[in-house]
Every structure is written in C-alpha cells, then in structure tokens.
C-alpha cells in the first residue's frame, strides 16, 4: 500500500512538472498587430489640421510621441470632442485578419505599458511567473514596430518572433539575421500578414 502511495506521489509530481513546462506565453503588440491601424492616429484624426498648432506638431520630434499625444488629448478636450467619440472611433478600427481567431486559440497575455521598455516588461513578467511556479517552455511574441525589436532580441532559440510584413520591425529583424548588425536575433522568425500565418506556425 505504501509503495502505491509513493508511486502515486511520484506520478503526480511528474505530471505537475510536465504541466509547468508545457506552457506557452503569447505576447502581442496592439497597434498594427491586433488592430489594423494606430489608435493614437485615429484619435488625432478627430481634430482638423488647423486645430493643431505648430507648437504641438513639433513636440513629436523634440519631446517624443507620448508628450505629443498628451497635447493632442488636451486639444480634443479643448475643442469639445468627448471621450465617447474617441472611444467610438477606436472601436471602429478593424482587427488584423484572423488575429481574433488566433487569440481565441492561444492562451495569451498582452503586455503594454506607457513609457516602459516592452522587453523589460516581458522579462519581469516571465521571472515573476517562474517564482510562482509557472514556467513557459516557449514565448511567442507578435509585433510590427521598432519598439517591438527590443523584446524580440531577448527571446531564446526556442521562442518564436512573429513580425508583420511591410512594417519596420521586419526590416530590423532581417538586418540582424543577415549578420550586418551588432544585434542578434536568436529566436525562430515568422513573417506574417494575418493571424492564420502565425496560427499555422504554432500548431
């Protein structure tokens, strides 16, 4: 009887370990990856060009995108454009083809925080999960922009970097993979046009 109990405990431990190892973390950018537009630009389009002063227009180059968009939202408020109109405009943005199906198929975690490095956010999340006993045997990162290149550089040989065709990140990844860059992409690369391309790669 004692032998049966010990064997059961061992099996439970093995099954628990396998369950921990069999997890996959999916990390998605939002603009031009989940939705097929830039949500900030959509909000900005609610303003007429003449409603945006030159002092605001130059902020993008001098102070960065976040400061620029803060001023844009102040202008939206100044000209009486309600939050509901901004929300409605963003809700009308179509999803990238097949991405909703992809997200429903995968266990996903979307990470996005203003003014923080996406790569650091991802690494911190993985570390916190590991300390809680959740270990991922693969990370799938999907993105399109220059700021998605940092987390991709942090992926391992077992991970999958999914970069959208026709957007800046794919050029950076191709340059790094060609050996003509000091950066090195270790992860497997999937160049995608819609969610089905990613889904076929991970199935």
C-alpha atoms as a PDB file:
ATOM      1  CA  UNK A   1       0.000   0.000   0.000  1.00  0.00           C
ATOM      2  CA  UNK A   2       2.838   2.380   0.895  1.00  0.00           C
ATOM      3  CA  UNK A   3       4.516   1.566  -2.427  1.00  0.00           C
ATOM      4  CA  UNK A   4       1.308   2.502  -4.299  1.00  0.00           C
ATOM      5  CA  UNK A   5       1.040   5.796  -2.427  1.00  0.00           C
ATOM      6  CA  UNK A   6       4.696   6.665  -3.157  1.00  0.00           C
ATOM      7  CA  UNK A   7       4.243   5.780  -6.826  1.00  0.00           C
ATOM      8  CA  UNK A   8       1.124   7.956  -6.997  1.00  0.00           C
ATOM      9  CA  UNK A   9       3.007  10.869  -5.454  1.00  0.00           C
ATOM     10  CA  UNK A  10       5.847  10.477  -7.941  1.00  0.00           C
ATOM     11  CA  UNK A  11       3.409  10.394 -10.867  1.00  0.00           C
ATOM     12  CA  UNK A  12       1.644  13.479  -9.563  1.00  0.00           C
ATOM     13  CA  UNK A  13       4.963  15.302  -9.270  1.00  0.00           C
ATOM     14  CA  UNK A  14       5.951  14.310 -12.804  1.00  0.00           C
ATOM     15  CA  UNK A  15       2.582  15.376 -14.199  1.00  0.00           C
ATOM     16  CA  UNK A  16       2.831  18.674 -12.345  1.00  0.00           C
ATOM     17  CA  UNK A  17       6.308  19.295 -13.727  1.00  0.00           C
ATOM     18  CA  UNK A  18       5.166  18.486 -17.280  1.00  0.00           C
ATOM     19  CA  UNK A  19       2.183  20.810 -16.898  1.00  0.00           C
ATOM     20  CA  UNK A  20       4.515  23.632 -15.860  1.00  0.00           C
ATOM     21  CA  UNK A  21       6.888  23.010 -18.768  1.00  0.00           C
ATOM     22  CA  UNK A  22       4.118  22.751 -21.350  1.00  0.00           C
ATOM     23  CA  UNK A  23       3.015  26.379 -21.036  1.00  0.00           C
ATOM     24  CA  UNK A  24       3.395  28.907 -23.834  1.00  0.00           C
ATOM     25  CA  UNK A  25       3.395  32.661 -23.290  1.00  0.00           C
ATOM     26  CA  UNK A  26       1.961  34.772 -26.120  1.00  0.00           C
ATOM     27  CA  UNK A  27       2.819  38.473 -26.126  1.00  0.00           C
ATOM     28  CA  UNK A  28       1.090  40.818 -28.570  1.00  0.00           C
ATOM     29  CA  UNK A  29       1.709  44.390 -29.591  1.00  0.00           C
ATOM     30  CA  UNK A  30      -1.583  46.238 -30.204  1.00  0.00           C
ATOM     31  CA  UNK A  31      -1.443  48.846 -32.995  1.00  0.00           C
ATOM     32  CA  UNK A  32      -0.977  47.262 -36.438  1.00  0.00           C
ATOM     33  CA  UNK A  33      -0.753  43.819 -34.806  1.00  0.00           C
ATOM     34  CA  UNK A  34      -4.145  43.233 -33.179  1.00  0.00           C
ATOM     35  CA  UNK A  35      -5.924  46.197 -34.773  1.00  0.00           C
ATOM     36  CA  UNK A  36      -5.058  47.346 -38.289  1.00  0.00           C
ATOM     37  CA  UNK A  37      -4.309  50.976 -37.508  1.00  0.00           C
ATOM     38  CA  UNK A  38      -2.630  53.209 -34.930  1.00  0.00           C
ATOM     39  CA  UNK A  39      -5.085  54.100 -32.146  1.00  0.00           C
ATOM     40  CA  UNK A  40      -3.268  57.372 -31.405  1.00  0.00           C
ATOM     41  CA  UNK A  41      -3.512  58.459 -35.046  1.00  0.00           C
ATOM     42  CA  UNK A  42      -7.208  57.542 -35.117  1.00  0.00           C
ATOM     43  CA  UNK A  43      -7.804  59.794 -32.107  1.00  0.00           C
ATOM     44  CA  UNK A  44      -5.760  62.592 -33.687  1.00  0.00           C
ATOM     45  CA  UNK A  45      -7.861  62.423 -36.873  1.00  0.00           C
ATOM     46  CA  UNK A  46     -10.820  63.709 -34.867  1.00  0.00           C
ATOM     47  CA  UNK A  47      -9.086  67.086 -34.924  1.00  0.00           C
ATOM     48  CA  UNK A  48      -8.871  69.272 -38.014  1.00  0.00           C
ATOM     49  CA  UNK A  49      -5.320  70.017 -39.079  1.00  0.00           C
ATOM     50  CA  UNK A  50      -5.785  73.735 -38.406  1.00  0.00           C
ATOM     51  CA  UNK A  51      -6.789  72.898 -34.816  1.00  0.00           C
ATOM     52  CA  UNK A  52      -3.297  71.543 -34.116  1.00  0.00           C
ATOM     53  CA  UNK A  53      -0.828  74.406 -33.585  1.00  0.00           C
ATOM     54  CA  UNK A  54       2.743  74.197 -34.870  1.00  0.00           C
ATOM     55  CA  UNK A  55       3.978  74.213 -31.257  1.00  0.00           C
ATOM     56  CA  UNK A  56       2.198  70.887 -30.766  1.00  0.00           C
ATOM     57  CA  UNK A  57       3.252  69.432 -34.122  1.00  0.00           C
ATOM     58  CA  UNK A  58       6.955  69.826 -33.332  1.00  0.00           C
ATOM     59  CA  UNK A  59       6.616  68.036 -29.974  1.00  0.00           C
ATOM     60  CA  UNK A  60       6.878  64.621 -31.643  1.00  0.00           C
ATOM     61  CA  UNK A  61      10.437  65.338 -32.759  1.00  0.00           C
ATOM     62  CA  UNK A  62      11.540  67.369 -29.749  1.00  0.00           C
ATOM     63  CA  UNK A  63       9.873  65.616 -26.804  1.00  0.00           C
ATOM     64  CA  UNK A  64       8.666  62.235 -28.092  1.00  0.00           C
ATOM     65  CA  UNK A  65       5.382  60.633 -29.018  1.00  0.00           C
ATOM     66  CA  UNK A  66       3.906  60.378 -25.505  1.00  0.00           C
ATOM     67  CA  UNK A  67       4.270  64.111 -24.792  1.00  0.00           C
ATOM     68  CA  UNK A  68       2.893  64.886 -28.252  1.00  0.00           C
ATOM     69  CA  UNK A  69      -0.194  62.730 -27.698  1.00  0.00           C
ATOM     70  CA  UNK A  70      -0.796  64.283 -24.278  1.00  0.00           C
ATOM     71  CA  UNK A  71      -1.145  67.614 -26.052  1.00  0.00           C
ATOM     72  CA  UNK A  72      -3.395  66.069 -28.688  1.00  0.00           C
ATOM     73  CA  UNK A  73      -5.779  64.819 -25.994  1.00  0.00           C
ATOM     74  CA  UNK A  74      -5.760  68.271 -24.382  1.00  0.00           C
ATOM     75  CA  UNK A  75      -6.775  69.703 -27.759  1.00  0.00           C
ATOM     76  CA  UNK A  76      -9.529  67.133 -28.129  1.00  0.00           C
ATOM     77  CA  UNK A  77     -10.901  68.296 -24.791  1.00  0.00           C
ATOM     78  CA  UNK A  78     -10.432  71.984 -25.696  1.00  0.00           C
ATOM     79  CA  UNK A  79     -12.458  71.623 -28.892  1.00  0.00           C
ATOM     80  CA  UNK A  80     -15.260  69.736 -27.177  1.00  0.00           C
ATOM     81  CA  UNK A  81     -14.639  66.290 -28.617  1.00  0.00           C
ATOM     82  CA  UNK A  82     -15.971  63.926 -25.924  1.00  0.00           C
ATOM     83  CA  UNK A  83     -14.280  60.778 -24.682  1.00  0.00           C
ATOM     84  CA  UNK A  84     -17.156  58.753 -26.105  1.00  0.00           C
ATOM     85  CA  UNK A  85     -16.265  59.949 -29.627  1.00  0.00           C
ATOM     86  CA  UNK A  86     -12.633  58.922 -29.155  1.00  0.00           C
ATOM     87  CA  UNK A  87     -13.723  55.539 -27.795  1.00  0.00           C
ATOM     88  CA  UNK A  88     -16.158  55.018 -30.673  1.00  0.00           C
ATOM     89  CA  UNK A  89     -13.515  55.879 -33.280  1.00  0.00           C
ATOM     90  CA  UNK A  90     -11.063  53.389 -31.793  1.00  0.00           C
ATOM     91  CA  UNK A  91     -13.726  50.690 -31.558  1.00  0.00           C
ATOM     92  CA  UNK A  92     -14.344  51.046 -35.295  1.00  0.00           C
ATOM     93  CA  UNK A  93     -10.763  50.055 -36.143  1.00  0.00           C
ATOM     94  CA  UNK A  94     -10.889  46.631 -37.809  1.00  0.00           C
ATOM     95  CA  UNK A  95      -8.857  43.788 -36.406  1.00  0.00           C
ATOM     96  CA  UNK A  96      -5.989  42.436 -38.465  1.00  0.00           C
ATOM     97  CA  UNK A  97      -7.261  39.494 -40.487  1.00  0.00           C
ATOM     98  CA  UNK A  98      -7.569  36.265 -38.447  1.00  0.00           C
ATOM     99  CA  UNK A  99      -5.997  37.792 -35.326  1.00  0.00           C
ATOM    100  CA  UNK A 100      -9.182  37.383 -33.185  1.00  0.00           C
ATOM    101  CA  UNK A 101      -9.221  33.680 -34.117  1.00  0.00           C
ATOM    102  CA  UNK A 102      -5.546  33.396 -33.232  1.00  0.00           C
ATOM    103  CA  UNK A 103      -6.036  34.995 -29.805  1.00  0.00           C
ATOM    104  CA  UNK A 104      -9.002  32.764 -29.040  1.00  0.00           C
ATOM    105  CA  UNK A 105      -6.902  29.736 -29.974  1.00  0.00           C
ATOM    106  CA  UNK A 106      -3.945  30.670 -27.780  1.00  0.00           C
ATOM    107  CA  UNK A 107      -3.605  31.364 -24.092  1.00  0.00           C
ATOM    108  CA  UNK A 108      -2.446  34.927 -24.430  1.00  0.00           C
ATOM    109  CA  UNK A 109      -1.020  37.734 -22.335  1.00  0.00           C
ATOM    110  CA  UNK A 110      -0.980  41.171 -23.888  1.00  0.00           C
ATOM    111  CA  UNK A 111       1.624  43.448 -22.339  1.00  0.00           C
ATOM    112  CA  UNK A 112       1.521  47.166 -22.917  1.00  0.00           C
ATOM    113  CA  UNK A 113       2.571  49.919 -20.553  1.00  0.00           C
ATOM    114  CA  UNK A 114       3.277  53.539 -21.393  1.00  0.00           C
ATOM    115  CA  UNK A 115       6.910  54.726 -21.238  1.00  0.00           C
ATOM    116  CA  UNK A 116       8.355  51.340 -20.291  1.00  0.00           C
ATOM    117  CA  UNK A 117      10.578  49.001 -22.251  1.00  0.00           C
ATOM    118  CA  UNK A 118       8.495  46.134 -23.615  1.00  0.00           C
ATOM    119  CA  UNK A 119      11.443  43.771 -23.356  1.00  0.00           C
ATOM    120  CA  UNK A 120      11.887  44.555 -19.679  1.00  0.00           C
ATOM    121  CA  UNK A 121       8.166  44.169 -19.021  1.00  0.00           C
ATOM    122  CA  UNK A 122       8.180  40.763 -20.698  1.00  0.00           C
ATOM    123  CA  UNK A 123      11.275  39.558 -18.840  1.00  0.00           C
ATOM    124  CA  UNK A 124       9.948  40.774 -15.487  1.00  0.00           C
ATOM    125  CA  UNK A 125       6.628  39.020 -16.112  1.00  0.00           C
ATOM    126  CA  UNK A 126       8.328  35.727 -17.024  1.00  0.00           C
ATOM    127  CA  UNK A 127      10.525  35.969 -13.918  1.00  0.00           C
ATOM    128  CA  UNK A 128       7.546  36.663 -11.647  1.00  0.00           C
ATOM    129  CA  UNK A 129       5.654  33.747 -13.147  1.00  0.00           C
ATOM    130  CA  UNK A 130       8.634  31.433 -12.615  1.00  0.00           C
ATOM    131  CA  UNK A 131       8.833  32.471  -8.962  1.00  0.00           C
ATOM    132  CA  UNK A 132       5.156  31.482  -8.681  1.00  0.00           C
ATOM    133  CA  UNK A 133       5.856  28.083 -10.221  1.00  0.00           C
ATOM    134  CA  UNK A 134       4.677  28.878 -13.754  1.00  0.00           C
ATOM    135  CA  UNK A 135       7.375  28.077 -16.320  1.00  0.00           C
ATOM    136  CA  UNK A 136       6.945  28.740 -20.050  1.00  0.00           C
ATOM    137  CA  UNK A 137       8.650  26.415 -22.481  1.00  0.00           C
ATOM    138  CA  UNK A 138       8.109  28.886 -25.303  1.00  0.00           C
ATOM    139  CA  UNK A 139       7.386  32.576 -25.772  1.00  0.00           C
ATOM    140  CA  UNK A 140       5.601  33.721 -28.915  1.00  0.00           C
ATOM    141  CA  UNK A 141       5.987  37.463 -29.489  1.00  0.00           C
ATOM    142  CA  UNK A 142       3.984  39.219 -32.208  1.00  0.00           C
ATOM    143  CA  UNK A 143       4.619  42.810 -33.221  1.00  0.00           C
ATOM    144  CA  UNK A 144       5.266  45.249 -36.024  1.00  0.00           C
ATOM    145  CA  UNK A 145       7.079  48.374 -34.829  1.00  0.00           C
ATOM    146  CA  UNK A 146      10.590  49.454 -33.912  1.00  0.00           C
ATOM    147  CA  UNK A 147       9.754  49.194 -30.206  1.00  0.00           C
ATOM    148  CA  UNK A 148       8.949  45.502 -30.688  1.00  0.00           C
ATOM    149  CA  UNK A 149      12.537  44.782 -31.691  1.00  0.00           C
ATOM    150  CA  UNK A 150      13.821  45.000 -28.091  1.00  0.00           C
ATOM    151  CA  UNK A 151      11.659  42.151 -26.712  1.00  0.00           C
ATOM    152  CA  UNK A 152      12.436  40.082 -29.803  1.00  0.00           C
ATOM    153  CA  UNK A 153      16.164  40.402 -29.077  1.00  0.00           C
ATOM    154  CA  UNK A 154      15.504  38.933 -25.611  1.00  0.00           C
ATOM    155  CA  UNK A 155      13.864  35.768 -26.964  1.00  0.00           C
ATOM    156  CA  UNK A 156      15.734  32.450 -26.888  1.00  0.00           C
ATOM    157  CA  UNK A 157      16.369  29.879 -29.615  1.00  0.00           C
ATOM    158  CA  UNK A 158      13.236  28.035 -28.511  1.00  0.00           C
ATOM    159  CA  UNK A 159      10.976  31.073 -28.881  1.00  0.00           C
ATOM    160  CA  UNK A 160       9.117  32.457 -31.876  1.00  0.00           C
ATOM    161  CA  UNK A 161       9.299  36.056 -33.085  1.00  0.00           C
ATOM    162  CA  UNK A 162       6.342  36.960 -35.300  1.00  0.00           C
ATOM    163  CA  UNK A 163       6.961  40.161 -37.273  1.00  0.00           C
ATOM    164  CA  UNK A 164       4.431  41.711 -39.610  1.00  0.00           C
ATOM    165  CA  UNK A 165       5.388  42.022 -43.275  1.00  0.00           C
ATOM    166  CA  UNK A 166       5.634  45.592 -44.523  1.00  0.00           C
ATOM    167  CA  UNK A 167       6.333  47.200 -41.131  1.00  0.00           C
ATOM    168  CA  UNK A 168       9.568  48.479 -39.512  1.00  0.00           C
ATOM    169  CA  UNK A 169      10.261  45.539 -37.212  1.00  0.00           C
ATOM    170  CA  UNK A 170      10.639  43.016 -40.015  1.00  0.00           C
ATOM    171  CA  UNK A 171      13.399  45.138 -41.570  1.00  0.00           C
ATOM    172  CA  UNK A 172      15.271  45.281 -38.268  1.00  0.00           C
ATOM    173  CA  UNK A 173      14.946  41.515 -37.814  1.00  0.00           C
ATOM    174  CA  UNK A 174      16.138  40.825 -41.360  1.00  0.00           C
ATOM    175  CA  UNK A 175      19.124  43.110 -40.897  1.00  0.00           C
ATOM    176  CA  UNK A 176      20.045  41.410 -37.625  1.00  0.00           C
ATOM    177  CA  UNK A 177      19.644  37.971 -39.192  1.00  0.00           C
ATOM    178  CA  UNK A 178      21.877  38.895 -42.144  1.00  0.00           C
ATOM    179  CA  UNK A 179      24.883  39.434 -39.890  1.00  0.00           C
ATOM    180  CA  UNK A 180      25.165  43.111 -40.838  1.00  0.00           C
ATOM    181  CA  UNK A 181      24.095  44.313 -37.413  1.00  0.00           C
ATOM    182  CA  UNK A 182      25.544  44.205 -33.913  1.00  0.00           C
ATOM    183  CA  UNK A 183      22.191  42.886 -32.667  1.00  0.00           C
ATOM    184  CA  UNK A 184      21.423  39.183 -32.958  1.00  0.00           C
ATOM    185  CA  UNK A 185      18.015  37.552 -33.162  1.00  0.00           C
ATOM    186  CA  UNK A 186      18.197  34.095 -31.600  1.00  0.00           C
ATOM    187  CA  UNK A 187      14.514  33.217 -31.861  1.00  0.00           C
ATOM    188  CA  UNK A 188      12.848  31.492 -34.796  1.00  0.00           C
ATOM    189  CA  UNK A 189      11.194  34.072 -37.041  1.00  0.00           C
ATOM    190  CA  UNK A 190       7.724  34.013 -38.581  1.00  0.00           C
ATOM    191  CA  UNK A 191       6.952  36.811 -41.041  1.00  0.00           C
ATOM    192  CA  UNK A 192       3.178  37.214 -41.095  1.00  0.00           C
ATOM    193  CA  UNK A 193       0.456  39.042 -42.990  1.00  0.00           C
ATOM    194  CA  UNK A 194      -2.526  37.778 -40.983  1.00  0.00           C
ATOM    195  CA  UNK A 195      -3.304  35.692 -37.918  1.00  0.00           C
ATOM    196  CA  UNK A 196      -3.548  32.473 -39.915  1.00  0.00           C
ATOM    197  CA  UNK A 197       0.171  32.732 -40.768  1.00  0.00           C
ATOM    198  CA  UNK A 198       1.024  32.673 -37.064  1.00  0.00           C
ATOM    199  CA  UNK A 199      -1.538  30.014 -36.255  1.00  0.00           C
ATOM    200  CA  UNK A 200      -0.124  27.675 -38.909  1.00  0.00           C
ATOM    201  CA  UNK A 201       3.352  28.152 -37.452  1.00  0.00           C
ATOM    202  CA  UNK A 202       2.412  27.324 -33.859  1.00  0.00           C
ATOM    203  CA  UNK A 203       0.009  24.466 -34.452  1.00  0.00           C
END
